[in-house]
Short mmCIF file of C-alpha atoms in Angstrom, two decimals:
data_model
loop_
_atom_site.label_atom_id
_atom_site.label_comp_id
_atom_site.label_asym_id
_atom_site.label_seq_id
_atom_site.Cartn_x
_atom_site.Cartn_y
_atom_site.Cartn_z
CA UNK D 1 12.13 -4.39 6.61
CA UNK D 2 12.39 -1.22 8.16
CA UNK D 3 10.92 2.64 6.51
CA UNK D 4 10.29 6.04 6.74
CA UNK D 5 6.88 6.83 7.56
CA UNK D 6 5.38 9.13 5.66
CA UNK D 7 1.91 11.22 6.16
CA UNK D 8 -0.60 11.15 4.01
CA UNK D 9 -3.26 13.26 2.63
CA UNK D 10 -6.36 10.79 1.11
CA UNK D 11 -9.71 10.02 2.27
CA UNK D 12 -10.83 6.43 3.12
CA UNK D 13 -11.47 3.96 0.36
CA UNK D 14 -15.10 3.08 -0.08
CA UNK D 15 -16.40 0.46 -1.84
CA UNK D 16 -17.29 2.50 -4.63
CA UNK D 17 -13.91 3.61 -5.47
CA UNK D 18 -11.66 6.03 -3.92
CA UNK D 19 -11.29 9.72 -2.80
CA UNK D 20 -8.24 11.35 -2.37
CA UNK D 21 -7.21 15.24 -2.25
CA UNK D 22 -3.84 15.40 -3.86
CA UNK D 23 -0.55 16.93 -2.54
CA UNK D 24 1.27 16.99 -5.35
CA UNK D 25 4.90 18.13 -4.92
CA UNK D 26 6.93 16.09 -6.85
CA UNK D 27 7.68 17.31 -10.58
CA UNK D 28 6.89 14.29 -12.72
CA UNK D 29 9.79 13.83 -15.18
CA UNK D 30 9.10 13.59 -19.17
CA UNK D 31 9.00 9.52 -20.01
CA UNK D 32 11.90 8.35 -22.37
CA UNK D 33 11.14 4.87 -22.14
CA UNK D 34 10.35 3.86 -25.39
CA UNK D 35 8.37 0.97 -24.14
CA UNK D 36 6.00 -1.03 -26.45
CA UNK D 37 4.29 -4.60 -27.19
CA UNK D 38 4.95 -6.30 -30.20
CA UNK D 39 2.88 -9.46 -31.82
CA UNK D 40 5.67 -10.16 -33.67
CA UNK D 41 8.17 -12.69 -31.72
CA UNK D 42 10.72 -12.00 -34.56
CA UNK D 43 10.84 -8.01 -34.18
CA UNK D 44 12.59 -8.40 -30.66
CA UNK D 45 15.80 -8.71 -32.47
CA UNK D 46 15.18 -6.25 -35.41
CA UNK D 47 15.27 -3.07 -35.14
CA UNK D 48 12.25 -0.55 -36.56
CA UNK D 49 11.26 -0.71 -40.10
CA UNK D 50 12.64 3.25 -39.88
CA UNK D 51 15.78 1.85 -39.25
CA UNK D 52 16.05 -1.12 -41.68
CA UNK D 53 17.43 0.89 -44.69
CA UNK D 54 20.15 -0.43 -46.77
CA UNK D 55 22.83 2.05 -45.68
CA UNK D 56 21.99 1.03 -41.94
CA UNK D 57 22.00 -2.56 -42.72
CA UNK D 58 25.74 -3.11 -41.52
CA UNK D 59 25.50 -1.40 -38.88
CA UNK D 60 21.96 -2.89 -37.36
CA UNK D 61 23.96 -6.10 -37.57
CA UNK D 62 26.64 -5.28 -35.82
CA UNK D 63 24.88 -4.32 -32.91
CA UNK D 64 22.00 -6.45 -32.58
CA UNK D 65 23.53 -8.54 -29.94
CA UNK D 66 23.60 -5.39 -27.95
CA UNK D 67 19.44 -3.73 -28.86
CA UNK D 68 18.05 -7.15 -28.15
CA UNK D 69 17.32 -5.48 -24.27
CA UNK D 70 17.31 -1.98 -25.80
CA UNK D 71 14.45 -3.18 -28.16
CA UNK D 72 10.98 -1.90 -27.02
CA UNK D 73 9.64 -4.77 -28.69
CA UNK D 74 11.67 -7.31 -26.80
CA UNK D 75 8.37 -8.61 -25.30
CA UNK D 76 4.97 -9.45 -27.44
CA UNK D 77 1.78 -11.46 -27.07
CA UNK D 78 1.60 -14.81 -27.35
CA UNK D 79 -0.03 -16.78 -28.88
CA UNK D 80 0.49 -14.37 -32.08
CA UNK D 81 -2.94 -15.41 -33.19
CA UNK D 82 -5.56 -16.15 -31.41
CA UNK D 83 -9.67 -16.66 -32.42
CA UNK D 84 -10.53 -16.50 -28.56
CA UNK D 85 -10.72 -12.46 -28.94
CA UNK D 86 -13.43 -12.78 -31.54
CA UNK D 87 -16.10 -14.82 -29.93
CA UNK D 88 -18.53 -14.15 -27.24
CA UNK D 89 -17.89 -12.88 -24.11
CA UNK D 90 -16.31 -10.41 -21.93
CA UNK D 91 -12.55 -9.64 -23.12
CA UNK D 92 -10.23 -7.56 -20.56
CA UNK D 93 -6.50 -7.13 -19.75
CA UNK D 94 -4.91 -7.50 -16.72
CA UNK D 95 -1.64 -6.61 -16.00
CA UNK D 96 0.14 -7.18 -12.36
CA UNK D 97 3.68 -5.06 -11.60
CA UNK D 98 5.81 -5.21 -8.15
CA UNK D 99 7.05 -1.46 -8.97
CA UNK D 100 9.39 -1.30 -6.46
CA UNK D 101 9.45 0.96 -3.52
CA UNK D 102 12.39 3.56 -3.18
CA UNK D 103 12.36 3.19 0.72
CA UNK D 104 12.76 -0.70 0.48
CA UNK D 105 15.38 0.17 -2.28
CA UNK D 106 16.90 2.47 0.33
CA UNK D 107 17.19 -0.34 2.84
CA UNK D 108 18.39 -2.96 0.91
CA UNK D 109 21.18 -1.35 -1.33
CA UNK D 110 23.55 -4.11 -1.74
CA UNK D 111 20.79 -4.99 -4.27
CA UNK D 112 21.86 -2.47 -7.25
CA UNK D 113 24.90 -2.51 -7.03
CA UNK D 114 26.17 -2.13 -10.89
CA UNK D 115 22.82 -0.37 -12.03
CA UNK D 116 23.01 3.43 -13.12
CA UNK D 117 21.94 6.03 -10.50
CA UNK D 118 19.50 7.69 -13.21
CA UNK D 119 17.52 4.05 -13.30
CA UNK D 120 16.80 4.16 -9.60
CA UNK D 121 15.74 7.41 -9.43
CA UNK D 122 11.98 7.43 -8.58
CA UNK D 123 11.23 10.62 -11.28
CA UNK D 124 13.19 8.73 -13.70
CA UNK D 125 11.78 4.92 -13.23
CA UNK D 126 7.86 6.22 -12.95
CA UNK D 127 7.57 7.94 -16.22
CA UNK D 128 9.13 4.67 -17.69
CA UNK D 129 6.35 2.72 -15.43
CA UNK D 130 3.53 4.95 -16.66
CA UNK D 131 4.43 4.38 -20.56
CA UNK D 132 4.66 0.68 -19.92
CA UNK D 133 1.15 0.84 -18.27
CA UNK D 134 -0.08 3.16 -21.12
CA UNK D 135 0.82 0.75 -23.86
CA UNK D 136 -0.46 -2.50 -22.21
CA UNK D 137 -3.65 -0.73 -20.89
CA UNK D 138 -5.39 -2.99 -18.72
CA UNK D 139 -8.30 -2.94 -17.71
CA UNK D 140 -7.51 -4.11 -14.46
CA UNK D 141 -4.16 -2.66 -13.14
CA UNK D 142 -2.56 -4.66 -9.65
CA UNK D 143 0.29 -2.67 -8.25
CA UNK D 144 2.92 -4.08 -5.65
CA UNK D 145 5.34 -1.73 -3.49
CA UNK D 146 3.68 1.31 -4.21
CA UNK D 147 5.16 3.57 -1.69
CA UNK D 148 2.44 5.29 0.37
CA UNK D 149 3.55 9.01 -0.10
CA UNK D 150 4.18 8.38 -4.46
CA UNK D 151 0.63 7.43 -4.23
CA UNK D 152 -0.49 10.12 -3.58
CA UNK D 153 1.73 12.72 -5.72
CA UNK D 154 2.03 10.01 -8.80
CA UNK D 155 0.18 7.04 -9.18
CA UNK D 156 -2.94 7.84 -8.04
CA UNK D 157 -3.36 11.22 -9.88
CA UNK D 158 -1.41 9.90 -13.24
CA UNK D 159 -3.73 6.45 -13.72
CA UNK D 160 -6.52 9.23 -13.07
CA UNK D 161 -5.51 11.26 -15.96
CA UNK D 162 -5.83 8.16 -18.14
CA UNK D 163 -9.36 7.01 -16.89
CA UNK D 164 -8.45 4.66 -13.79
CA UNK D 165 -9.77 4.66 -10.41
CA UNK D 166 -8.11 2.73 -7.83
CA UNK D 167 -7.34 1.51 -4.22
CA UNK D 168 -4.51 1.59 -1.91
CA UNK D 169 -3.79 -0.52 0.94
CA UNK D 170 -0.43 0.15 3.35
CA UNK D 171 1.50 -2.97 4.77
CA UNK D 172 0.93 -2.21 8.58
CA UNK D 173 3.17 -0.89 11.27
CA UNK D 174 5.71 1.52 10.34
CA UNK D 175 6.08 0.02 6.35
CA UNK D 176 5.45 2.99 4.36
CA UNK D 177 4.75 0.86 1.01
CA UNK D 178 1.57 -1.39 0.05
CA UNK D 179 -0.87 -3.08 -2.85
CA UNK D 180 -3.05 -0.73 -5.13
CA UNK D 181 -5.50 -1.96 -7.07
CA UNK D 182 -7.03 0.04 -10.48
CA UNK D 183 -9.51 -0.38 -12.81
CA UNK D 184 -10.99 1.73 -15.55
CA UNK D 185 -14.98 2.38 -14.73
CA UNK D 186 -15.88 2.82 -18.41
CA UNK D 187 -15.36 -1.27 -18.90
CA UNK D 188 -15.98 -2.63 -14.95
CA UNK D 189 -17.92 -1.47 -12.02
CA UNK D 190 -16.51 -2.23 -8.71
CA UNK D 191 -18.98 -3.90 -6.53
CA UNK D 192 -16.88 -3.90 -3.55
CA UNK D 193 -13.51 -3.62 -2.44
CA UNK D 194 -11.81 -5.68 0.81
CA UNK D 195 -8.74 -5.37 2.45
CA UNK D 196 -6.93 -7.97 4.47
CA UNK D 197 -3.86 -7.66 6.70
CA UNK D 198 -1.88 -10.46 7.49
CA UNK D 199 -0.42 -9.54 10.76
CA UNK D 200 -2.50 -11.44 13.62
CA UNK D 201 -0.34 -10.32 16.30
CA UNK D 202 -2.09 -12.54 19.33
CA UNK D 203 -1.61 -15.69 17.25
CA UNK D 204 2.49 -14.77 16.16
CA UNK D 205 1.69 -14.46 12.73
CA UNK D 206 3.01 -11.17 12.99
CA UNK D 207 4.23 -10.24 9.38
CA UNK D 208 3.05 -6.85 7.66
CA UNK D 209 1.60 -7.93 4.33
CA UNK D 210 -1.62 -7.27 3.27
CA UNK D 211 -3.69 -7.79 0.47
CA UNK D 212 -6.89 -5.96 -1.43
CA UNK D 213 -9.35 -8.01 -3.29
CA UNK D 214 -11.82 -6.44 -5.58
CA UNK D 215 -15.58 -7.25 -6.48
CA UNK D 216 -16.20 -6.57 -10.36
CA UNK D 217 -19.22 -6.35 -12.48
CA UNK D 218 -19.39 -5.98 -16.87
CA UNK D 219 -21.71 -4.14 -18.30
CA UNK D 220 -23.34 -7.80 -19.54
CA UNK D 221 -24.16 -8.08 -15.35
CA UNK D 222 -20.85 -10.78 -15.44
CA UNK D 223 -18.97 -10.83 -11.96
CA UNK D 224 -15.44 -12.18 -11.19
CA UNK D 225 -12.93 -10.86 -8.41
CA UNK D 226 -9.68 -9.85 -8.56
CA UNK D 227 -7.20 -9.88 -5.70
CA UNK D 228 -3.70 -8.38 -5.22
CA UNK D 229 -1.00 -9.33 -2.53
CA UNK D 230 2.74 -9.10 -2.03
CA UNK D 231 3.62 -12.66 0.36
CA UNK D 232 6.03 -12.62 2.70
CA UNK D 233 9.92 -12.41 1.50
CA UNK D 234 11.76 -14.28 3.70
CA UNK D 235 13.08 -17.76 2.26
CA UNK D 236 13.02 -19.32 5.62
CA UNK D 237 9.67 -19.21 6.54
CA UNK D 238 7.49 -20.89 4.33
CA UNK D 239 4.84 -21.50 6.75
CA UNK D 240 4.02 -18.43 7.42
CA UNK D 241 3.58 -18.05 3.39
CA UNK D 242 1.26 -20.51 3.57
CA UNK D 243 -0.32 -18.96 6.33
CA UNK D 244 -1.06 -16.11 4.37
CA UNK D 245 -2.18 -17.84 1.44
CA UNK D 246 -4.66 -19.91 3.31
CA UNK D 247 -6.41 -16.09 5.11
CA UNK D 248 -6.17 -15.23 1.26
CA UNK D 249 -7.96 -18.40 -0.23
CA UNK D 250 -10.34 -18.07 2.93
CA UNK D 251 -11.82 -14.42 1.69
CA UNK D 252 -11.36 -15.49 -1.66
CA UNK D 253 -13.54 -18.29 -0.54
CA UNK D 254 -16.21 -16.79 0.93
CA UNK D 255 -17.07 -13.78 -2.06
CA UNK D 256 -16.53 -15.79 -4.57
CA UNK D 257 -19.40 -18.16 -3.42
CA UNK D 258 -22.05 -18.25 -4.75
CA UNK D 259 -23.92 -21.23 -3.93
CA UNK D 260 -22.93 -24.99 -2.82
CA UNK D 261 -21.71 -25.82 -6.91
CA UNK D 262 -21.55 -22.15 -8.03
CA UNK D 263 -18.59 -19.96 -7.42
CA UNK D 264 -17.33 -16.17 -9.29
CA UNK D 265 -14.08 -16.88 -11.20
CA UNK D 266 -10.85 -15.45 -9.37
CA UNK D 267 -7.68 -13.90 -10.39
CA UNK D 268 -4.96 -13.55 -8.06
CA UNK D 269 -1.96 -11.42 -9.26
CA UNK D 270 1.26 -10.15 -7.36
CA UNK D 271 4.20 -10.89 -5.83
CA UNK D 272 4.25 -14.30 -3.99
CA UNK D 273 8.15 -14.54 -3.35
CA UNK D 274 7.95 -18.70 -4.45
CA UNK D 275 9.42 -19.97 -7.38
CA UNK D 276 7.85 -22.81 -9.11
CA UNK D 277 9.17 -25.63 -7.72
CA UNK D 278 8.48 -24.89 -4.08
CA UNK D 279 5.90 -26.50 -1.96
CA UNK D 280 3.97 -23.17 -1.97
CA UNK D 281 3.65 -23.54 -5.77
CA UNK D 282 2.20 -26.72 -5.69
CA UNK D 283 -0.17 -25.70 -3.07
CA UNK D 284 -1.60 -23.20 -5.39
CA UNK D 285 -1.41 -25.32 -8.54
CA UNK D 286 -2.21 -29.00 -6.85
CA UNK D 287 -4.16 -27.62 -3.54
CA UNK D 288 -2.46 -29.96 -0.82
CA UNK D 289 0.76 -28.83 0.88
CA UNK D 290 1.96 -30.23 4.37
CA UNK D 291 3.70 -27.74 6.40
CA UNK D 292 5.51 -28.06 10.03
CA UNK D 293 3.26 -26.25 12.48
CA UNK D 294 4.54 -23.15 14.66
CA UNK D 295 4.64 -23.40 17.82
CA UNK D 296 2.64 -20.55 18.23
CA UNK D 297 -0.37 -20.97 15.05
CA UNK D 298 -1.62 -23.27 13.12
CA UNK D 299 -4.98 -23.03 10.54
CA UNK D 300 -7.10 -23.98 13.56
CA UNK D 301 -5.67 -20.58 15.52
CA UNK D 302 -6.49 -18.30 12.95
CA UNK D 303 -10.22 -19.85 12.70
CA UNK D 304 -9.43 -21.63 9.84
CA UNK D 305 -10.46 -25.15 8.38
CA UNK D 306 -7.39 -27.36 7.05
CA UNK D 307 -9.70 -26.43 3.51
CA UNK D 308 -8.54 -22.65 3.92
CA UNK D 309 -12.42 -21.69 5.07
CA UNK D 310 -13.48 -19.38 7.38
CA UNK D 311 -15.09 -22.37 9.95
CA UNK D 312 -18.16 -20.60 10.82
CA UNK D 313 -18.34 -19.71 7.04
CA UNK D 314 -18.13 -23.31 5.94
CA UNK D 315 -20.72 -24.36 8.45
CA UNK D 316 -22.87 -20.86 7.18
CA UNK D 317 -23.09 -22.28 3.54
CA UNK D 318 -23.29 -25.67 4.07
CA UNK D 319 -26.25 -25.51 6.68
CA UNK D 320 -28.09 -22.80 4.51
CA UNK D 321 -26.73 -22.99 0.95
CA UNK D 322 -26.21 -19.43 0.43
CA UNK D 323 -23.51 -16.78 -0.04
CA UNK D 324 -21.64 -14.71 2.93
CA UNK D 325 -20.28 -12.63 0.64
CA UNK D 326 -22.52 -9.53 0.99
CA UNK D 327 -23.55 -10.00 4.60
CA UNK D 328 -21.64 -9.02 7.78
CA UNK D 329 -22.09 -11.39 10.30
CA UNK D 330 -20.39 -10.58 13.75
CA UNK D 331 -16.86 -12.56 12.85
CA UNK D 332 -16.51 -10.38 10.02
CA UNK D 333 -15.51 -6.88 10.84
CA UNK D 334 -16.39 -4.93 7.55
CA UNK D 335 -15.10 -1.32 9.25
CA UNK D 336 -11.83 -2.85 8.97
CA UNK D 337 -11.90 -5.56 6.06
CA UNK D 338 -10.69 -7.73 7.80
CA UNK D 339 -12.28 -11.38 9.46
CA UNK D 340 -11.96 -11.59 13.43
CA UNK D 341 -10.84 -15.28 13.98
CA UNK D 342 -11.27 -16.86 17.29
CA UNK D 343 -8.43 -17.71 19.21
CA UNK D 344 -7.82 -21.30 19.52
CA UNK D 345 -5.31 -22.39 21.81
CA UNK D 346 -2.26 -24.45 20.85
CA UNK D 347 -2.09 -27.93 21.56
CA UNK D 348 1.09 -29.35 22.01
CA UNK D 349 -0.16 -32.45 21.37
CA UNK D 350 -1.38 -31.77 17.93
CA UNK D 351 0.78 -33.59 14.95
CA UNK D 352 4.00 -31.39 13.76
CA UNK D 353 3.24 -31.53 10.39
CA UNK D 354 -0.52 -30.25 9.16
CA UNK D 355 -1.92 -30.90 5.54
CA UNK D 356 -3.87 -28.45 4.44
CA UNK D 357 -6.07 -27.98 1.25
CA UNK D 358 -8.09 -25.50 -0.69
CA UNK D 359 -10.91 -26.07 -3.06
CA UNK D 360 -10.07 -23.62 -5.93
CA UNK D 361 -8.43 -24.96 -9.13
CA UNK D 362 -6.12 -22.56 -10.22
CA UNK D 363 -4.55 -22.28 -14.06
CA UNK D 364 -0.97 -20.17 -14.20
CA UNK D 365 -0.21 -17.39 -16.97
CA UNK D 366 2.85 -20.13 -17.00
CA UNK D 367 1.33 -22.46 -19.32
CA UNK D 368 1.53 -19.93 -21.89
CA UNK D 369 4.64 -18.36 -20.31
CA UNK D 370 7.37 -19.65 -18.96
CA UNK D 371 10.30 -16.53 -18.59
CA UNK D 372 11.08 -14.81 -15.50
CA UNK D 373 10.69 -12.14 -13.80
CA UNK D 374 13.48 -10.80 -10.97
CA UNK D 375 16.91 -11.19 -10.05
CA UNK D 376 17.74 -12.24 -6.77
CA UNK D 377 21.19 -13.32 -5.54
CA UNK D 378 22.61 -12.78 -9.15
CA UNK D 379 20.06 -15.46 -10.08
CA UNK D 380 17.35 -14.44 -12.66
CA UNK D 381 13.52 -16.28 -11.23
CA UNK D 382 10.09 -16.10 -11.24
CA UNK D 383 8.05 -14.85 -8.17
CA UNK D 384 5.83 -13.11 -9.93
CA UNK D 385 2.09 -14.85 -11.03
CA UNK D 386 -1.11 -14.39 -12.53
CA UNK D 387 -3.28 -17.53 -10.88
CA UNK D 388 -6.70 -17.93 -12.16
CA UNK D 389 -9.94 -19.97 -11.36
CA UNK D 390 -10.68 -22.73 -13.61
CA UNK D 391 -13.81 -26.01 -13.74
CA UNK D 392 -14.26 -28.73 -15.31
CA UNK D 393 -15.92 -27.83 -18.68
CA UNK D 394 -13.05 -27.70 -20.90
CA UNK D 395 -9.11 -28.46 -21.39
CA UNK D 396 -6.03 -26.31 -21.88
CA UNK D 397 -2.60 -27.58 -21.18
CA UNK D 398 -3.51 -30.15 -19.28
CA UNK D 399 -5.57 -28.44 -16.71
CA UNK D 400 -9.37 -27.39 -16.66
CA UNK D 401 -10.93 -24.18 -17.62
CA UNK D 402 -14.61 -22.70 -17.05
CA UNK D 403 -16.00 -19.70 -18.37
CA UNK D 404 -12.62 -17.70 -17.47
CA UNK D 405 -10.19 -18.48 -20.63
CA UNK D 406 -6.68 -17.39 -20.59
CA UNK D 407 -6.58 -16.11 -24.26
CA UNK D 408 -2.87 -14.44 -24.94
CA UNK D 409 -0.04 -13.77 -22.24
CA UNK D 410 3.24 -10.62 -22.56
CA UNK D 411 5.40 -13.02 -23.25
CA UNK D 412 8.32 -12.12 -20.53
CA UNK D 413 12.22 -12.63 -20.83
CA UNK D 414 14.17 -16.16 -20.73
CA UNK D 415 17.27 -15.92 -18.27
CA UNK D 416 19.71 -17.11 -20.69
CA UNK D 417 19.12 -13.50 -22.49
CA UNK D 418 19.21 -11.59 -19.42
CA UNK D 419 23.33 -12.13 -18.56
CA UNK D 420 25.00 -9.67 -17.08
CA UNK D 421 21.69 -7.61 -16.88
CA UNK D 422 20.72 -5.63 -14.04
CA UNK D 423 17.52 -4.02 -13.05
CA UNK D 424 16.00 -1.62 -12.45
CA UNK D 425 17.18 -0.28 -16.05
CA UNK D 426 16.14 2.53 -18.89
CA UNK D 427 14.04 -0.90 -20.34
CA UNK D 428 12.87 -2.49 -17.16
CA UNK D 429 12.50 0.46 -15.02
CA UNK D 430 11.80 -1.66 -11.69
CA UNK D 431 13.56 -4.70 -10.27
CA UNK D 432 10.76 -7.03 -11.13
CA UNK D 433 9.63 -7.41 -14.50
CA UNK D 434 5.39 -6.85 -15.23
CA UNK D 435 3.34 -9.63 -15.65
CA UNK D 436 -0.23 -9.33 -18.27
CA UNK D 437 -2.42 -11.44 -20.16
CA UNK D 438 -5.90 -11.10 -21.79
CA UNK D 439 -8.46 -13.43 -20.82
CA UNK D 440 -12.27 -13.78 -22.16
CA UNK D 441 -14.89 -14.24 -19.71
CA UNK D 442 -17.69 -16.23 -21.49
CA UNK D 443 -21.63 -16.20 -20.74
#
């Protein structure tokens, strides 16, 4: 996808947060959006107890049909109770939001056609953002699309003003949009922060996306790692999805490890363009997918094992047992964030079709919710997840959780509500709709 470039005025992240001077031309607009969660699954279809008065009655019901969308309290937590927030343990929020980028929007306009001009207006659809942000309030925030110039003049100084630091990290060549990553520093510390760019041009996995993964530390000296990405769009190529994933799992790999049966729980949130019946999917869910090699990579020519490892990683922590994670050996170029594989030339004798694995067991926000989250080709889907590390110690839904416990998900929108919707919108000001869920990291 082509964009404008833009230039910008910030400093270099470190791994202690981020410094930016600010440029900030852009009025920001007063929010209208009217935004807000609800633990009530009935009060998306009821309007506020201000407006449940006799007189009104009549009229409430004549028009519900038409507020259910309108309602701020369309979407709530779920499950409505839970005893999970009570007990012992590290409770946070994370919330994960493709916030769409007005230069993509720009470049792909057949895509609104029927929404209002006000709802794509950038001044318009932020406030809207912010509010939806400022009632959720996560502690960790994971931002798709976020154009590189609005960084600058709105997101990064507006999640300041409410106590977030963050990171920013532009798709490369010309793409003028990328993945941010926030956090607020009076609940984590941020060990370290890692970017990774997807684009290995001398091995034709040439695609722009990157992704940022963070390092964080509670106040009770608890660590996990969160990571952010926005996967590759097109529906035709798969394998170079997969591709991407496996560099992902790869860093993921080597920070979360801790020792040969330890590891840091992960969350990966974003935008991973799959729905969930696809083969990438099931890679995440399952970890085994068998993909048809390009003729110009496979794992083995972007120095990776067929288990998603670094290979001189895996041989590192096998052979001594210990953790990569805050060293920087010479195949890992810390100035840049990013791993230098060696090149491994193609054989053309090599099978078509490569299986490749990962050793993480991921849980989905899915279990818990099940609506979706964009419209594509006038068809509403999810592409949008919150995966998350799980062991062996307990059960929920059929899979295995550790000390990382999914405790209550934002319950999103069923497509059989959504007819005749379209997005971005005064409700959903962005074409994808935000993912969040609170989780309880144990001791």
């Amino acid at each position: 996808m082509k964009s404008s470039r833009h230039n910008l005025k910030y400093q270099a992240t470190s791994s202690s947060g981020s410094s930016y001077t600010k440029d900030r031309r852009e009025t920001r607009a007063p929010c209208h959006s009217t935004f807000s969660t609800s633990s009530d699954p009935a009060s998306d279809l009821h309007p506020s107890n201000n407006e449940s008065s006799s007189k009104d009655t009549a009229k409430s019901k004549s028009s519900s049909k038409k507020r259910v969308f309108d309602s701020p309290n369309r979407r709530y937590w779920f499950p409505k109770k839970t005893t999970e927030m009570n007990g012992p343990g590290f409770k946070f929020t994370v919330m994960s939001y493709n916030i769409l980028s007005d230069s993509l929007m720009a470049f792909h306009t057949e895509l609104y056609r029927g929404c209002k001009n006000d709802d794509l207006i950038w001044i318009n659809r932020w406030p809207r953002i912010l509010k939806e942000i400022r009632s959720i309030s996560p502690d960790v925030l994971a931002l798709q699309e976020a154009q590189s110039d609005h960084y600058v003049t709105n997101i990064y100084p507006d999640l300041k003003t409410l106590n977030y630091e963050g990171s920013f990290k532009k798709r490369t060549g010309n793409k003028s949009d990328g993945v941010a990553l926030f956090y607020k520093p009076s609940r984590l510390k941020l060990q370290d922060i890692i970017s990774l760019e997807f684009n290995q041009n001398r091995v034709g996995l040439d695609r722009d996306n990157v992704a940022l993964i963070g390092q964080f530390q509670t106040k009770g000296n608890q660590s996990f790692i969160l990571a952010t990405t926005h996967l590759l769009f097109n529906p035709k190529r798969s394998d170079v999805r997969l591709a991407q994933t496996a560099l992902l799992l790869a860093e993921l790999q080597r920070l979360s490890f801790v020792n040969l049966s330890k590891f840091s729980p992960v969350i990966i949130a974003g935008d991973f363009n799959f729905t969930p019946n696809s083969m990438e999917h099931n890679f995440w869910m399952n970890g085994k997918a068998k993909f048809k090699q390009n003729i110009s990579f496979g794992l083995r020519s972007i120095g990776l094992t067929s288990n998603c490892v670094h290979e001189h990683v895996e041989k590192y922590q096998h052979e001594t047992g210990s953790s990569l994670a805050n060293k920087s050996p010479h195949f890992i170029d810390r100035s840049a964030r990013l791993f230098n594989p060696l090149k491994v030339p193609y054989n053309p004798y090599e099978a078509p079709f490569e299986e490749i694995n990962h050793n993480f067991s991921f849980n989905s926000i899915e279990t818990l919710d099940q609506g979706v989250t964009c419209k594509h080709d006038d068809r509403w889907r999810r592409v949008d997840y919150l995966f998350y590390s799980s062991s062996k110690s307990s059960m929920l839904y059929g899979k295995n959780e550790g000390k990382l416990k999914l405790v209550q998900v934002l319950r999103s929108p069923m497509s059989k509500g959504l007819k005749g919707l379209r997005i971005p919108s005064k409700m959903f000001p962005s074409d994808h709709i935000s993912q969040a869920a609170k989780f309880i990291l144990l001791k």
